[in-house]
C-alpha atoms as one frame of an Amber mdcrd trajectory, in Angstrom:
protein
  11.961 168.310 131.121  10.429 171.342 132.797  10.432 174.361 130.510  12.373
 177.396 131.688   9.794 179.712 133.265   9.789 183.404 134.028   6.899 184.929
 136.070   3.867 182.927 135.006   2.409 180.163 137.142   1.926 176.713 135.614
  -1.852 177.253 135.527  -1.527 180.657 133.908   0.998 179.315 131.397  -1.401
 176.511 130.419  -4.223 179.015 129.909  -2.007 181.285 127.828  -0.801 178.409
 125.669  -4.412 177.374 125.008  -5.258 180.949 123.953  -2.168 181.138 121.743
  -3.007 177.864 120.035  -6.584 178.989 119.379  -5.439 182.350 117.998  -2.775
 180.671 115.881  -5.408 178.498 114.215  -7.837 181.379 113.652  -5.145 183.703
 112.299  -3.457 181.011 110.185  -0.271 182.055 111.963   3.164 180.551 112.384
   5.391 181.189 115.412   9.159 181.281 114.874  11.435 181.260 117.930  15.147
 181.735 118.340  17.303 179.312 120.325  17.889 182.004 122.956  14.241 182.447
 123.924  12.739 181.145 127.167  12.111 177.414 127.105   8.337 177.841 127.215
   8.468 180.173 124.214  10.432 177.517 122.328   7.822 174.938 123.333   4.943
 176.801 121.633   6.878 177.607 118.446   6.308 175.970 115.076  10.004 176.383
 114.383  12.976 176.886 116.729  16.454 177.640 115.449  19.128 180.212 114.710
  18.804 183.362 112.615  19.476 181.502 109.370  16.942 178.780 110.129  14.321
 181.343 111.095  14.896 183.197 107.817  14.595 179.944 105.883  11.367 179.065
 107.715   9.972 182.540 107.001  10.896 182.214 103.324   8.980 178.981 102.847
   5.866 179.575 104.966   2.366 179.983 103.543   0.954 181.368 106.820  -0.943
 184.656 106.769   0.694 185.875 109.986   4.292 185.348 111.117   5.093 185.906
 114.797   8.828 186.313 115.328   9.933 185.453 118.849  13.398 186.884 118.651
  14.860 190.349 118.235  13.849 193.132 115.887  16.249 192.504 113.011  14.897
 188.943 112.745  11.375 190.302 112.306  12.686 192.730 109.679  14.228 189.802
 107.785  10.917 187.930 107.876   9.121 191.064 106.616  11.609 191.491 103.757
  11.060 187.887 102.695   7.260 188.164 103.085   6.094 191.636 102.031   2.572
 190.309 101.434   2.186 188.796 104.930   1.675 190.259 108.391   4.863 190.022
 110.454   4.642 190.639 114.204   7.152 190.856 117.040   5.665 190.431 120.531
   7.842 193.236 121.938   9.242 195.924 119.640  11.803 196.811 122.322  13.561
 193.496 121.722  16.592 195.031 120.075  20.162 193.825 119.587  23.323 195.407
 120.970  25.332 193.941 118.098  22.988 195.324 115.427  23.121 198.705 117.190
  26.931 198.787 117.015  26.887 200.090 113.408  24.568 202.577 111.710  23.859
 202.846 108.021  25.675 206.203 107.971  28.784 204.603 109.456  28.674 201.812
 106.896  28.344 204.261 104.013  31.386 206.152 105.263  33.367 202.906 105.618
  32.431 201.900 102.082  33.444 205.317 100.756  36.865 204.865 102.381  37.210
 201.427 100.746  35.861 201.771  97.184  35.203 198.482  95.428  35.222 196.411
  98.624  32.696 193.611  99.143  30.544 194.162 102.232  29.623 191.090 104.273
  27.172 191.804 107.064  26.403 189.412 109.855  22.654 188.858 110.000  22.535
 190.772 113.302  22.125 194.086 111.492  19.298 196.433 110.615  17.478 196.232
 107.293  19.078 199.546 106.300  22.568 198.113 106.860  21.665 194.965 104.943
  20.558 197.189 102.057  24.111 198.592 101.887  25.651 195.100 101.964  26.618
 192.639  99.253  26.149 189.514 101.380  24.535 188.570 104.675  25.744 185.626
 106.732  25.169 183.831 110.009  27.747 182.091 112.173  26.597 178.857 110.525
  27.454 179.868 106.948  29.864 182.809 107.367  32.898 180.776 106.332  31.141
 179.611 103.148  30.177 183.201 102.332  33.760 184.455 102.728  35.146 181.591
 100.643  32.599 182.306  97.882  34.066 185.773  97.317  36.980 186.007  94.820
  40.352 186.023  96.574  41.396 189.352  95.039  38.416 191.207  96.540  38.770
 193.376  99.648  36.178 192.316 102.214  34.595 194.564 104.828  33.112 192.363
 107.567  30.672 193.775 110.081  29.664 194.250 112.791  30.981 191.446 115.049
  34.710 191.724 115.685  34.957 188.315 117.340  33.288 186.456 114.492  35.358
 188.530 112.067  38.576 187.590 113.856  37.541 183.945 113.801  36.845 184.101
 110.060  40.135 185.870 109.368  42.028 183.075 111.103  39.870 180.286 109.695
  39.904 181.406 106.036  43.255 183.179 105.884  41.566 186.151 104.195  42.772
 189.659 105.212  39.354 190.908 106.286  38.760 194.470 107.389  36.631 194.119
 110.519  34.197 196.504 112.221  34.728 196.776 115.984  31.225 195.778 117.142
  30.176 193.213 119.705  27.223 191.445 121.303  26.945 192.354 124.986  26.156
 188.735 125.865  28.947 187.005 123.952  31.502 189.694 124.788  31.013 188.777
 128.450  32.382 185.283 127.791  36.088 185.608 128.500  38.994 183.121 128.315
  39.142 182.935 132.114  35.617 181.455 132.188  36.689 178.671 129.826  39.859
 177.994 131.796  37.998 177.795 135.103  35.341 175.437 133.748  37.947 173.269
 132.008  39.891 172.905 135.259  36.704 172.000 137.134  35.325 169.647 134.443
  38.219 168.084 132.511  36.000 165.304 131.127  33.433 167.661 129.526  33.368
 168.742 125.899  33.486 172.514 125.370  31.228 174.064 122.726  32.163 177.685
 121.968  30.250 180.132 119.772  32.438 182.147 117.349  30.828 185.396 118.547
  32.332 184.900 122.000  34.976 187.235 123.377  37.158 184.226 124.134  37.084
 182.678 120.664  40.239 184.296 119.261  42.184 183.251 122.333  40.645 179.787
 122.141  41.682 179.406 118.490  45.226 180.536 119.303  45.395 178.143 122.263
  44.112 175.312 120.057  46.760 176.039 117.424  49.535 176.096 120.053  48.245
 172.976 121.777  47.467 174.843 125.013  43.876 173.550 124.823  43.149 169.909
 124.094  41.542 170.040 120.633  39.824 166.704 121.239  37.373 168.334 123.621
  36.939 171.846 122.249  34.681 172.790 119.347  33.956 176.228 117.883  30.429
 175.992 116.498  27.318 177.957 115.590  24.289 177.363 117.807  22.859 174.873
 115.313  26.308 173.312 115.051  26.363 172.872 118.817  23.019 171.086 118.763
  24.091 168.839 115.875  27.333 168.019 117.670  25.519 167.112 120.887  23.264
 164.800 118.864  26.162 162.750 117.525  28.753 163.007 120.306  29.236 160.054
 122.670  30.213 162.477 125.454  27.919 162.724 128.459  28.882 166.199 129.715
  29.110 169.489 127.827  29.984 173.066 128.720  28.243 175.500 126.384  29.735
 178.962 125.792  26.843 180.920 124.328  23.497 182.338 125.489  21.849 180.025
 128.011  18.576 179.650 126.076  20.155 177.103 123.734  20.474 174.669 126.646
  16.702 174.065 126.541  16.817 172.256 123.188  19.914 170.304 124.162  18.485
 169.112 127.465  15.140 168.281 125.905  16.747 166.200 123.159  19.193 164.456
 125.489  17.838 164.150 129.036  20.516 161.520 129.700  23.325 164.022 129.087
  24.480 166.987 131.175  24.635 170.459 129.590  26.030 173.357 131.599  26.473
 177.024 130.705  29.964 178.435 130.889  28.336 180.916 133.280  24.714 181.346
 134.405  24.875 185.094 133.699  25.192 184.651 129.926  21.630 185.684 129.096
  20.306 188.148 126.482  18.038 190.717 128.118  16.462 191.516 124.755  15.518
 187.925 123.894  14.044 187.532 127.347  11.585 190.387 126.743   9.392 187.929
 124.818   6.840 186.261 127.112   3.764 184.087 126.660   1.524 187.034 127.526
   3.126 189.158 124.809   2.830 186.378 122.221  -0.880 186.027 123.097  -1.436
 189.787 122.890   0.455 190.016 119.605  -1.744 187.360 117.994  -4.965 188.648
 119.529  -4.473 192.321 118.635  -2.012 192.000 115.710   0.229 194.071 117.955
   3.685 195.365 116.952   3.616 194.822 113.171   7.006 195.056 111.484   7.395
 196.539 108.015  10.384 197.592 105.925  10.167 200.391 103.309  10.023 198.774
  99.838  13.140 200.513  98.509  15.216 199.292 101.495  13.617 195.844 101.435
  14.415 195.326  97.739  18.097 196.115  98.233  18.387 194.176 101.495  16.781
 191.139  99.909  19.702 190.767  97.485  22.117 190.230 100.404  19.647 187.981
 102.259  18.983 185.816  99.179  22.725 185.314  98.759  22.892 184.180 102.386
  20.043 181.712 101.868  21.599 180.406  98.648  24.802 179.560 100.528
């Protein structure tokens, strides 16, 4: 399996990897990478996974330096969990359109309009928003978080409207949902699924609950318009686990294309195709081998969270990790 490359040559990549490995040893550093990163970034990481897995890995590490190859809120989470360690992000411009869809001022106003409501924030939020939340969740444990809240409690779910809609249908809870979206997942529309299904009727379809098509997909599944035997709505880690156990040989994956690297690496005998080649996060792809090297060499782009915000945000994060 050839790692997904960007602009480095093979020789340059090999030299950079050698430098990174040497710096990692000397710094006593750990590199955490998200599933959506370039394949060669995933290859150098000590841990690769989703937001929840990265938070769990950050919580249990004894490294002196944590390099977060992901987007900024992930580095903030690592810093909240490790106030005594150095947390770095190779490019501080690696933001998140979903996290940017709600500000802490907007959340405070929403809470004021709904006194007594329980606030559940998707992990794709700033530390300041997490500090105003009662629970954090990821797509992998969001349903468990919602079900853990007493049935008589009003729930404000933010910021992803597609995941919120999915949870409302899945749990039957009357959630109040913030109208935010991820620019990558919002681009995945029902027509893409329909076209791929018509072209590849034998493939299994793995759909992320953040996707713009997921509410339509759930409705079609309930009505029998989509064959439920070949369609699965899963978190990124759920997709990988499903591919590991499924006897199918072909899969269409409706989420960011970076996740295909792990799938193809684990199962070179199976075929994994994106629902569309354009489904790529421009923020995740800001992280390169050169930037990881520079971050370790110069301790560049440290990420810190003010203690008063970190203490409050940690309550919501710890509840997420407990579930």
